[in-house]
CSV table of C-alpha atoms and ligand atoms in Angstrom, one decimal:
chain,number,residue,atom,x,y,z
A,1,UNK,CA,-16.0,19.2,86.6
A,2,UNK,CA,-12.4,18.4,86.5
A,3,UNK,CA,-12.7,14.5,85.5
A,4,UNK,CA,-15.4,15.4,83.0
A,5,UNK,CA,-13.1,18.1,81.7
A,6,UNK,CA,-10.3,15.7,81.4
A,7,UNK,CA,-12.3,13.5,79.3
A,8,UNK,CA,-13.5,16.3,77.0
A,9,UNK,CA,-10.0,17.2,76.3
A,10,UNK,CA,-8.7,13.7,75.9
A,11,UNK,CA,-11.6,13.2,73.2
A,12,UNK,CA,-10.7,16.7,71.4
A,13,UNK,CA,-7.0,15.6,71.4
A,14,UNK,CA,-7.8,12.5,70.0
A,15,UNK,CA,-10.1,13.7,67.4
A,16,UNK,CA,-7.2,16.2,66.7
A,17,UNK,CA,-4.8,13.7,66.5
A,18,UNK,CA,-6.9,11.7,64.1
A,19,UNK,CA,-7.6,14.7,62.1
A,20,UNK,CA,-4.0,15.5,61.7
A,21,UNK,CA,-3.1,12.1,60.8
A,22,UNK,CA,-5.8,12.0,58.1
A,23,UNK,CA,-5.3,15.5,56.5
A,24,UNK,CA,-1.4,14.6,56.4
A,25,UNK,CA,-1.6,11.2,54.7
A,26,UNK,CA,-4.1,12.8,52.4
A,27,UNK,CA,-2.0,15.7,51.6
A,28,UNK,CA,1.2,13.4,51.0
A,29,UNK,CA,-0.8,10.9,48.7
A,30,UNK,CA,-1.8,14.1,46.8
A,31,UNK,CA,1.7,15.5,46.8
A,32,UNK,CA,3.0,12.0,45.4
A,33,UNK,CA,0.5,12.2,42.8
A,34,UNK,CA,1.4,15.5,41.5
A,35,UNK,CA,4.9,15.2,41.7
A,36,UNK,CA,6.4,12.1,40.8
A,37,UNK,CA,4.3,9.2,41.0
A,38,UNK,CA,0.9,9.3,39.2
A,39,UNK,CA,-1.0,6.2,40.5
A,40,UNK,CA,-3.8,5.7,38.3
A,41,UNK,CA,-6.0,2.8,38.6
A,42,UNK,CA,-5.4,0.5,35.7
A,43,UNK,CA,-8.0,0.3,33.1
A,44,UNK,CA,-9.1,-2.3,30.7
A,45,UNK,CA,-6.6,-4.5,28.9
A,46,UNK,CA,-5.7,-3.3,25.3
A,47,UNK,CA,-3.1,-4.8,23.2
A,48,UNK,CA,-0.7,-7.6,24.0
A,49,UNK,CA,2.3,-6.1,26.0
A,50,UNK,CA,0.6,-2.7,26.5
A,51,UNK,CA,-2.0,-4.4,28.9
A,52,UNK,CA,-3.6,-2.1,31.2
A,53,UNK,CA,-1.8,1.1,29.5
A,54,UNK,CA,-4.1,4.2,29.2
A,55,UNK,CA,-4.3,7.0,26.9
A,56,UNK,CA,-5.3,7.0,23.1
A,57,UNK,CA,-3.2,4.7,20.7
A,58,UNK,CA,-1.3,6.9,18.4
A,59,UNK,CA,-2.4,6.0,14.9
A,60,UNK,CA,-0.5,8.0,12.5
A,61,UNK,CA,3.2,8.6,11.9
A,62,UNK,CA,3.5,12.2,13.1
A,63,UNK,CA,1.0,13.1,16.1
A,64,UNK,CA,0.5,16.8,17.1
A,65,UNK,CA,0.5,17.4,20.6
A,66,UNK,CA,-2.0,19.9,22.2
A,67,UNK,CA,0.3,22.9,22.2
A,68,UNK,CA,0.8,22.5,18.4
A,69,UNK,CA,4.2,23.3,18.8
A,70,UNK,CA,5.5,19.6,19.5
A,71,UNK,CA,5.0,16.7,17.1
A,72,UNK,CA,5.8,13.3,18.0
A,73,UNK,CA,7.3,10.6,15.5
A,74,UNK,CA,8.1,7.5,17.8
A,75,UNK,CA,9.4,6.7,21.1
A,76,UNK,CA,12.4,4.1,21.0
A,77,UNK,CA,14.3,2.2,24.0
A,78,UNK,CA,17.9,3.2,24.2
A,79,UNK,CA,20.1,1.5,26.9
A,80,UNK,CA,23.5,2.6,25.3
A,81,UNK,CA,24.0,5.3,27.9
A,82,UNK,CA,21.7,4.4,30.9
A,83,UNK,CA,18.1,3.2,30.3
A,84,UNK,CA,16.3,5.9,28.3
A,85,UNK,CA,13.3,6.3,26.3
A,86,UNK,CA,14.2,8.4,23.6
A,87,UNK,CA,11.6,10.1,21.5
A,88,UNK,CA,11.9,11.1,17.9
A,89,UNK,CA,10.1,14.5,17.3
A,90,UNK,CA,9.9,17.9,16.0
A,91,UNK,CA,9.5,21.0,18.2
A,92,UNK,CA,9.4,24.6,18.0
A,93,UNK,CA,12.9,25.4,19.1
A,94,UNK,CA,11.8,28.4,21.7
A,95,UNK,CA,8.4,27.9,22.5
A,96,UNK,CA,8.7,24.3,23.7
A,97,UNK,CA,10.3,24.5,27.2
A,98,UNK,CA,9.0,21.5,29.2
A,99,UNK,CA,7.7,18.3,28.3
A,100,UNK,CA,6.7,15.2,30.4
A,101,UNK,CA,7.0,11.5,29.8
A,102,UNK,CA,4.1,9.5,31.4
A,103,UNK,CA,5.5,6.1,31.2
A,104,UNK,CA,3.2,3.0,31.6
A,105,UNK,CA,4.9,0.5,34.0
A,106,UNK,CA,4.5,-3.2,33.5
A,107,UNK,CA,2.8,-5.2,34.6
A,108,UNK,CA,0.2,-3.3,36.1
A,109,UNK,CA,-0.2,-0.4,34.0
A,110,UNK,CA,0.7,2.2,36.4
A,111,UNK,CA,1.7,5.6,35.6
A,112,UNK,CA,5.1,7.2,36.4
A,113,UNK,CA,5.7,10.8,35.4
A,114,UNK,CA,9.1,12.1,34.6
A,115,UNK,CA,10.6,15.2,33.2
A,116,UNK,CA,12.0,15.1,29.7
A,117,UNK,CA,15.2,16.5,28.6
A,118,UNK,CA,14.5,18.4,25.1
A,119,UNK,CA,17.5,18.0,22.9
A,120,UNK,CA,16.7,20.1,19.5
A,121,UNK,CA,19.2,19.2,16.9
A,122,UNK,CA,21.9,21.8,16.2
A,123,UNK,CA,21.2,21.6,12.2
A,124,UNK,CA,18.0,23.7,12.0
A,125,UNK,CA,19.4,25.8,9.2
A,126,UNK,CA,17.5,28.7,10.4
A,127,UNK,CA,14.1,27.4,10.6
A,128,UNK,CA,11.8,27.7,13.7
A,129,UNK,CA,10.9,23.9,14.0
A,130,UNK,CA,13.8,21.3,13.9
A,131,UNK,CA,14.2,17.6,15.0
A,132,UNK,CA,14.6,16.9,18.5
A,133,UNK,CA,15.2,14.1,21.0
A,134,UNK,CA,12.9,14.1,23.8
A,135,UNK,CA,14.8,12.2,26.3
A,136,UNK,CA,13.4,10.5,29.5
A,137,UNK,CA,15.5,8.3,32.0
A,138,UNK,CA,13.0,5.4,32.7
A,139,UNK,CA,12.0,4.5,36.3
A,140,UNK,CA,13.3,1.6,37.9
A,141,UNK,CA,11.3,-1.3,38.0
A,142,UNK,CA,9.1,0.1,35.5
A,143,UNK,CA,9.9,-1.7,32.1
A,144,UNK,CA,7.6,0.6,30.4
A,145,UNK,CA,5.7,-0.6,27.1
A,146,UNK,CA,4.1,2.7,26.2
A,147,UNK,CA,4.7,6.4,26.8
A,148,UNK,CA,2.5,9.4,26.3
A,149,UNK,CA,4.0,12.8,26.0
A,150,UNK,CA,2.6,15.8,27.5
A,151,UNK,CA,3.5,19.6,28.5
A,152,UNK,CA,2.5,19.1,32.1
A,153,UNK,CA,2.9,16.7,34.7
A,154,UNK,CA,-0.7,16.8,35.5
A,155,UNK,CA,-3.5,16.2,33.2
A,156,UNK,CA,-6.0,13.6,32.1
A,157,UNK,CA,-3.9,10.5,30.8
A,158,UNK,CA,-7.1,9.2,28.9
A,159,UNK,CA,-6.8,12.1,26.8
A,160,UNK,CA,-3.4,12.1,25.6
A,161,UNK,CA,-2.1,9.9,23.0
A,162,UNK,CA,-0.2,7.2,23.6
A,163,UNK,CA,2.6,5.5,21.7
A,164,UNK,CA,4.5,2.0,22.0
A,165,UNK,CA,8.1,2.3,22.6
A,166,UNK,CA,9.8,0.3,20.0
A,167,UNK,CA,13.5,-1.6,19.9
A,168,UNK,CA,12.3,-2.9,23.7
A,169,UNK,CA,13.1,-6.5,22.8
A,170,UNK,CA,16.2,-7.7,21.6
A,171,UNK,CA,16.4,-8.9,17.8
A,172,UNK,CA,19.1,-10.2,15.8
A,173,UNK,CA,19.7,-8.7,12.3
A,174,UNK,CA,17.2,-9.7,9.7
A,175,UNK,CA,19.0,-7.7,6.9
A,176,UNK,CA,22.5,-6.3,6.0
A,177,UNK,CA,21.8,-3.0,4.3
A,178,UNK,CA,18.7,-0.7,4.6
A,179,UNK,CA,18.2,2.3,2.4
A,180,UNK,CA,16.5,5.4,3.9
A,181,UNK,CA,14.7,7.7,1.4
A,182,UNK,CA,13.8,10.5,3.7
A,183,UNK,CA,11.0,12.4,1.8
A,184,UNK,CA,9.4,11.8,-1.6
A,185,UNK,CA,7.2,14.6,-2.2
A,186,UNK,CA,6.0,17.0,-4.9
A,187,UNK,CA,3.9,14.2,-6.8
A,188,UNK,CA,7.0,12.5,-7.2
A,189,UNK,CA,6.9,10.8,-10.8
A,190,UNK,CA,10.3,10.0,-11.8
A,191,UNK,CA,9.2,6.4,-12.1
A,192,UNK,CA,11.9,5.0,-14.4
A,193,UNK,CA,14.8,6.4,-12.3
A,194,UNK,CA,13.3,5.1,-9.0
A,195,UNK,CA,13.0,1.8,-10.5
A,196,UNK,CA,16.4,1.7,-11.8
A,197,UNK,CA,17.7,3.0,-8.3
A,198,UNK,CA,15.8,0.1,-6.5
A,199,UNK,CA,17.2,-2.6,-8.5
A,200,UNK,CA,20.6,-1.1,-8.3
A,201,UNK,CA,20.3,-1.1,-4.5
A,202,UNK,CA,19.1,-4.8,-4.9
A,203,UNK,CA,21.9,-5.9,-7.0
A,204,UNK,CA,24.5,-4.1,-4.4
A,205,UNK,CA,22.8,-5.9,-1.5
A,206,UNK,CA,20.0,-3.8,-0.2
A,207,UNK,CA,17.0,-6.0,1.2
A,208,UNK,CA,15.0,-3.0,2.6
A,209,UNK,CA,14.2,0.5,1.3
A,210,UNK,CA,11.9,2.6,3.7
A,211,UNK,CA,10.5,5.6,1.8
A,212,UNK,CA,8.9,8.5,4.0
A,213,UNK,CA,6.3,9.4,1.6
A,214,UNK,CA,4.6,12.4,1.4
A,215,UNK,CA,3.3,12.2,-2.1
A,216,UNK,CA,3.7,10.8,-5.4
A,217,UNK,CA,1.7,9.9,-8.8
A,218,UNK,CA,-0.5,7.1,-9.2
A,219,UNK,CA,1.9,5.4,-11.5
A,220,UNK,CA,4.2,5.8,-8.6
A,221,UNK,CA,1.8,4.4,-6.1
A,222,UNK,CA,1.3,1.3,-8.4
A,223,UNK,CA,5.1,0.9,-8.4
A,224,UNK,CA,5.6,1.3,-4.6
A,225,UNK,CA,2.9,-1.2,-4.0
A,226,UNK,CA,4.8,-3.8,-6.1
A,227,UNK,CA,7.8,-3.2,-3.9
A,228,UNK,CA,6.1,-3.7,-0.7
A,229,UNK,CA,4.5,-6.7,-1.8
A,230,UNK,CA,8.0,-7.9,-3.0
A,231,UNK,CA,9.1,-7.2,0.8
A,232,UNK,CA,11.7,-4.7,-0.3
A,233,UNK,CA,9.9,-1.4,0.4
A,234,UNK,CA,8.5,-0.2,3.7
A,235,UNK,CA,6.2,3.0,3.4
A,236,UNK,CA,6.0,5.6,6.3
A,237,UNK,CA,3.5,7.9,5.5
A,238,UNK,CA,5.1,11.2,6.0
A,239,UNK,CA,2.1,14.1,5.8
A,240,UNK,CA,4.3,16.7,7.6
A,241,UNK,CA,2.9,19.7,5.5
A,242,UNK,CA,-0.6,18.9,7.0
A,243,UNK,CA,0.8,20.5,10.4
A,244,UNK,CA,3.7,22.6,9.4
A,245,UNK,CA,4.6,24.7,6.6
A,246,UNK,CA,7.4,23.1,4.9
A,247,UNK,CA,10.1,24.5,2.7
A,248,UNK,CA,11.6,22.5,-0.3
A,249,UNK,CA,14.8,24.3,0.3
A,250,UNK,CA,17.2,22.9,3.1
A,251,UNK,CA,17.9,26.7,4.4
A,252,UNK,CA,15.5,29.2,5.8
A,253,UNK,CA,14.5,31.8,3.3
A,254,UNK,CA,12.6,34.3,5.3
A,255,UNK,CA,9.4,33.2,4.0
A,256,UNK,CA,7.4,32.1,6.8
A,257,UNK,CA,7.9,28.4,6.4
A,258,UNK,CA,8.3,26.1,9.7
A,259,UNK,CA,10.8,23.4,8.4
A,260,UNK,CA,13.2,22.6,5.8
A,261,UNK,CA,13.0,20.0,3.2
A,262,UNK,CA,10.0,18.0,4.1
A,263,UNK,CA,11.3,17.6,7.7
A,264,UNK,CA,13.9,15.2,6.1
A,265,UNK,CA,16.6,15.2,9.0
A,266,UNK,CA,13.7,14.0,11.3
A,267,UNK,CA,12.9,11.2,9.1
A,268,UNK,CA,16.5,10.4,8.8
A,269,UNK,CA,16.9,9.9,12.5
A,270,UNK,CA,13.6,8.0,13.0
A,271,UNK,CA,14.9,5.7,10.1
A,272,UNK,CA,18.3,5.1,11.9
A,273,UNK,CA,16.3,4.1,15.3
A,274,UNK,CA,13.5,2.3,13.4
A,275,UNK,CA,16.3,0.0,11.7
A,276,UNK,CA,19.0,-0.1,14.6
A,277,UNK,CA,18.1,-3.6,15.6
A,278,UNK,CA,17.1,-5.1,12.2
A,279,UNK,CA,19.8,-3.9,10.0
A,280,UNK,CA,23.8,-4.4,9.9
A,281,UNK,CA,24.1,-1.1,8.0
A,282,UNK,CA,21.7,1.7,7.1
A,283,UNK,CA,22.1,3.9,3.8
A,284,UNK,CA,21.3,7.7,4.1
A,285,UNK,CA,20.6,8.6,0.6
A,286,UNK,CA,18.2,10.2,-2.0
A,287,UNK,CA,16.2,8.1,-4.6
A,288,UNK,CA,18.4,9.7,-7.2
A,289,UNK,CA,21.7,8.6,-5.7
A,290,UNK,CA,23.5,5.5,-5.9
A,291,UNK,CA,26.8,4.6,-4.1
A,292,UNK,CA,28.7,2.7,-6.9
A,293,UNK,CA,31.7,0.7,-5.8
A,294,UNK,CA,34.6,0.8,-8.0
A,295,UNK,CA,37.0,-2.1,-6.5
A,296,UNK,CA,34.4,-4.2,-5.2
A,297,UNK,CA,31.2,-6.2,-6.8
A,298,UNK,CA,29.0,-5.0,-4.1
A,299,UNK,CA,28.1,-3.1,-0.9
A,300,UNK,CA,28.8,-6.1,1.3
A,301,UNK,CA,32.4,-6.9,0.2
A,302,UNK,CA,33.2,-3.1,0.2
A,303,UNK,CA,32.2,-2.6,3.7
A,304,UNK,CA,33.7,-5.6,4.8
A,305,UNK,CA,37.1,-4.3,3.3
A,306,UNK,CA,36.4,-0.6,4.8
A,307,UNK,CA,35.6,-1.8,8.4
A,308,UNK,CA,38.8,-4.2,8.2
A,309,UNK,CA,40.8,-1.1,7.4
A,310,UNK,CA,39.1,1.0,10.0
A,311,UNK,CA,38.4,-0.7,13.0
A,312,UNK,CA,36.2,1.1,15.4
A,313,UNK,CA,34.4,3.3,12.8
A,314,UNK,CA,30.6,3.0,12.1
A,315,UNK,CA,30.4,5.9,9.8
A,316,UNK,CA,31.4,5.9,6.3
A,317,UNK,CA,31.1,9.0,4.0
A,318,UNK,CA,30.7,8.9,0.4
A,319,UNK,CA,31.4,11.7,-2.1
A,320,UNK,CA,28.6,13.2,-4.1
A,321,UNK,CA,29.2,13.6,-8.1
A,322,UNK,CA,26.7,14.9,-10.4
A,323,UNK,CA,25.9,13.3,-13.3
A,324,UNK,CA,23.6,15.8,-15.5
A,325,UNK,CA,20.2,14.4,-16.8
A,326,UNK,CA,20.7,17.3,-19.6
A,327,UNK,CA,23.7,15.4,-20.9
A,328,UNK,CA,22.9,12.1,-22.6
A,329,UNK,CA,24.7,9.4,-24.6
A,330,UNK,CA,22.5,7.6,-27.1
A,331,UNK,CA,22.9,4.1,-25.8
A,332,UNK,CA,20.7,1.6,-23.8
A,333,UNK,CA,17.7,3.2,-25.6
A,334,UNK,CA,15.2,0.5,-24.8
A,335,UNK,CA,12.1,1.2,-27.0
A,336,UNK,CA,9.7,-0.2,-23.7
A,337,UNK,CA,11.2,2.1,-21.2
A,338,UNK,CA,10.4,5.3,-23.5
A,339,UNK,CA,6.8,5.2,-22.3
A,340,UNK,CA,7.7,5.4,-18.7
A,341,UNK,CA,7.9,8.6,-16.9
A,342,UNK,CA,11.5,9.6,-15.6
A,343,UNK,CA,15.1,9.5,-16.3
A,344,UNK,CA,17.0,6.7,-17.7
A,345,UNK,CA,20.1,6.7,-15.8
A,346,UNK,CA,22.0,4.3,-18.3
A,347,UNK,CA,22.1,7.2,-20.8
A,348,UNK,CA,24.0,9.7,-18.4
A,349,UNK,CA,27.5,8.9,-17.9
A,350,UNK,CA,29.2,12.1,-17.9
A,351,UNK,CA,29.9,13.6,-14.6
A,352,UNK,CA,30.7,17.3,-13.4
A,353,UNK,CA,34.4,18.0,-12.6
A,354,UNK,CA,35.1,19.0,-8.8
A,355,UNK,CA,35.2,22.8,-8.5
A,356,UNK,CA,37.9,24.2,-6.7
A,357,UNK,CA,36.0,26.4,-4.1
A,358,UNK,CA,33.5,23.8,-3.6
A,359,UNK,CA,33.5,20.6,-1.3
A,360,UNK,CA,31.3,17.8,-2.8
A,361,UNK,CA,28.6,16.7,-0.3
A,362,UNK,CA,28.7,13.3,1.2
A,363,UNK,CA,26.2,10.6,1.9
A,364,UNK,CA,26.6,8.2,4.4
A,365,UNK,CA,26.8,4.2,5.4
A,366,UNK,CA,26.6,4.0,8.9
A,367,UNK,CA,26.1,1.1,11.8
A,368,UNK,CA,23.2,2.9,13.0
A,369,UNK,CA,23.9,1.1,16.8
A,370,UNK,CA,26.9,3.9,16.7
A,371,UNK,CA,24.8,6.8,15.9
A,372,UNK,CA,22.8,9.1,18.3
A,373,UNK,CA,21.9,12.0,16.1
A,374,UNK,CA,22.6,12.6,12.3
A,375,UNK,CA,22.3,15.4,9.8
A,376,UNK,CA,22.1,14.7,6.2
A,377,UNK,CA,25.8,14.8,5.2
A,378,UNK,CA,27.5,14.0,8.4
A,379,UNK,CA,26.5,12.5,11.8
A,380,UNK,CA,26.0,15.1,14.7
A,381,UNK,CA,26.7,12.6,17.4
A,382,UNK,CA,27.9,9.2,17.3
A,383,UNK,CA,30.5,6.6,18.9
A,384,UNK,CA,33.8,6.5,17.2
A,385,UNK,CA,34.9,8.7,14.2
A,386,UNK,CA,33.7,9.2,10.5
A,387,UNK,CA,35.9,7.9,7.7
A,388,UNK,CA,35.9,9.6,4.2
A,389,UNK,CA,35.8,6.8,1.5
A,390,UNK,CA,38.2,7.7,-1.2
A,391,UNK,CA,37.1,8.2,-4.9
A,392,UNK,CA,38.8,5.2,-6.0
A,393,UNK,CA,36.8,2.8,-3.6
A,394,UNK,CA,33.3,4.2,-4.6
A,395,UNK,CA,31.5,7.4,-5.4
A,396,UNK,CA,28.0,8.4,-5.5
A,397,UNK,CA,26.3,8.7,-9.0
A,398,UNK,CA,23.5,11.3,-8.6
A,399,UNK,CA,21.9,11.9,-11.8
A,400,UNK,CA,19.9,15.4,-11.4
A,401,UNK,CA,19.7,18.4,-13.0
A,402,UNK,CA,23.1,20.1,-13.4
A,403,UNK,CA,24.9,22.3,-10.8
A,404,UNK,CA,27.3,23.5,-13.5
A,405,UNK,CA,24.9,24.0,-16.1
A,406,UNK,CA,27.0,26.1,-18.3
A,407,UNK,CA,29.5,23.2,-18.8
A,408,UNK,CA,29.5,21.7,-22.3
A,409,UNK,CA,29.7,18.2,-22.8
A,410,UNK,CA,33.4,18.3,-23.5
A,411,UNK,CA,34.0,19.8,-20.3
A,412,UNK,CA,32.5,16.9,-18.1
A,413,UNK,CA,34.2,13.5,-17.1
A,414,UNK,CA,33.2,10.5,-19.2
A,415,UNK,CA,32.4,7.8,-16.4
A,416,UNK,CA,30.7,4.5,-17.1
A,417,UNK,CA,31.2,3.0,-13.8
A,418,UNK,CA,27.4,2.4,-13.9
A,419,UNK,CA,27.7,0.1,-16.9
A,420,UNK,CA,29.2,-2.4,-15.4
A,421,UNK,CA,26.0,-3.5,-14.0
A,422,UNK,CA,24.0,-2.8,-17.3
A,423,UNK,CA,22.8,-6.5,-18.1
A,424,UNK,CA,21.3,-7.5,-14.8
A,425,UNK,CA,20.0,-3.8,-14.4
A,426,UNK,CA,18.2,-3.8,-17.7
A,427,UNK,CA,16.8,-7.4,-17.1
A,428,UNK,CA,15.7,-6.4,-13.4
A,429,UNK,CA,13.9,-3.1,-14.5
A,430,UNK,CA,12.2,-5.0,-17.5
A,431,UNK,CA,10.8,-7.4,-14.9
A,432,UNK,CA,9.2,-4.9,-12.7
A,433,UNK,CA,7.8,-2.9,-15.5
A,434,UNK,CA,6.0,-5.9,-16.9
A,435,UNK,CA,4.6,-6.7,-13.6
A,436,UNK,CA,4.1,-3.3,-12.3
A,437,UNK,CA,3.8,-0.7,-14.9
A,438,UNK,CA,3.1,-1.7,-18.4
B,1,NAG,C1,-3.1,24.0,15.6
B,1,NAG,O1,-2.9,23.9,14.5
B,1,NAG,C2,-4.3,23.7,13.6
B,1,NAG,C3,-3.8,23.1,12.1
B,1,NAG,O2,-3.0,23.7,11.7
B,1,NAG,C4,-5.3,24.7,13.7
B,1,NAG,O3,-6.2,24.5,13.0
B,1,NAG,C5,-5.3,25.0,15.3
B,1,NAG,O4,-6.0,26.2,15.4
B,1,NAG,C6,-4.1,25.0,16.0
B,1,NAG,N1,-4.3,25.3,17.4
B,1,NAG,C7,-3.4,26.3,17.8
B,1,NAG,C8,-3.9,26.4,19.5
B,1,NAG,O5,-2.7,26.9,17.8
B,2,NAG,C1,15.4,6.5,-28.8
B,2,NAG,O1,14.9,6.0,-29.8
B,2,NAG,C2,14.0,6.5,-30.2
B,2,NAG,C3,13.5,5.8,-31.6
B,2,NAG,O2,13.5,4.5,-31.4
B,2,NAG,C4,14.2,7.9,-30.7
B,2,NAG,O3,12.9,8.6,-31.0
B,2,NAG,C5,14.8,8.6,-29.3
B,2,NAG,O4,15.0,9.8,-29.5
B,2,NAG,C6,15.8,7.6,-28.7
B,2,NAG,N1,16.4,8.4,-27.5
B,2,NAG,C7,17.5,8.5,-27.0
B,2,NAG,C8,17.6,9.4,-26.1
B,2,NAG,O5,18.5,8.2,-27.6
B,3,NAG,C1,27.1,-4.5,-20.3
B,3,NAG,O1,27.3,-5.6,-19.5
B,3,NAG,C2,28.0,-6.5,-20.3
B,3,NAG,C3,27.7,-7.8,-19.5
B,3,NAG,O2,28.1,-7.7,-18.1
B,3,NAG,C4,29.1,-6.4,-20.7
B,3,NAG,O3,30.0,-7.5,-21.3
B,3,NAG,C5,29.0,-5.3,-21.5
B,3,NAG,O4,30.4,-4.6,-22.0
B,3,NAG,C6,28.4,-4.1,-21.0
B,3,NAG,N1,28.1,-2.8,-21.8
B,3,NAG,C7,28.8,-1.8,-21.9
B,3,NAG,C8,28.3,-1.0,-22.7
B,3,NAG,O5,29.4,-1.6,-21.0
């Protein structure tokens, strides 16, 4: 009785111990799965570099997440302040409270989930949606090639969009200057001015122009194709109005719109990171603006001189000056240009005078590696100081509708700085028109 009882107790205790060990190890495995280290079996190989990564490869420039409040543009590797993945996106400033990075670690495609810091840029100008950095510290020994963003640490990885993390591999500069045109919209058809700006940029030393394209005319489409084939233009499709109500104003008018000026600020930030490794400088201006050097023949010599005078600076601000398209001078009237829609900038050489109460807005040439966050007229977060470039060194030639429309021609300042380039500009524009338009 006692003997057999001892045996029974031993069996029960043994079963209990095994049971507890089993349950405990299963639970701790579950806990691990849920909290930090979701280990999913690797799936089939996809692309080189992203072998074994799961999730649905993102197909478009703007990818809405399930919450409809978060829009992902692209993740970028950034090791300037510790190793992080910085995801450029657009979020609703109140509604999006939590996001998680689901990293795909190499070489086995293991998934590691970590919580993101959501940094909505301060320059929202009253709109409910704004540019955001969704920043995740990368796990050690992970070397992720791809990441998915999700509002929860739980979910089905196979249902989530997967993004390649750009800027992972070190590269050497391939160009000196890249111009970022942040949003081409409203069935843009100012063809002649666009071609003139492009040819001026090239004369001044630009090798690459990135255009975030929302909409443009058929003819403009042809011109962009020409420049893409030439290797100058890179088009980033920017269908932001498919997801958000966009305003064509930069500040919120209480009109139910979601985001300002076609998401310009997000595009500019994306453009900086996209070109961080390949371009020595990034130029943030609109297609109707040209930074005109007044002491140097081109941007390269101007920037060397500015950098020499301002060591430790990577942000150079240039003053904007309006040359109204309503005030013309009857020169450079080139007959073959008259059939092309748009403004002939060579005929607009009168600029509006400064106003006492108005500070002229600035546009920038930056060293992208020094910038973390940018706005339109200044940077929000960067290494080092910003320098105001004086008027005798350069100004921004900005040909558009007047800001001081009541002023007669006599009250404007005649400024023919642009004409210095007339012969090469005319020759180059003619070449493009012959090949792409006429
Ligand atoms: C998300 O946005 C789309 C397009 O605007 C809309 O059709 C859909 O109903 C939205 N979904 C949610 C959950 O709000
Ligand atoms: C350009 O010349 C044409 C005739 O050759 C004339 O009709 C037109 O008004 C001129 N335009 C300007 C802006 O001078
Ligand atoms: C146009 O450029 C040529 C050659 O650079 C120059 O000689 C000429 O003075 C310029 N024309 C004007 C009106 O400035």
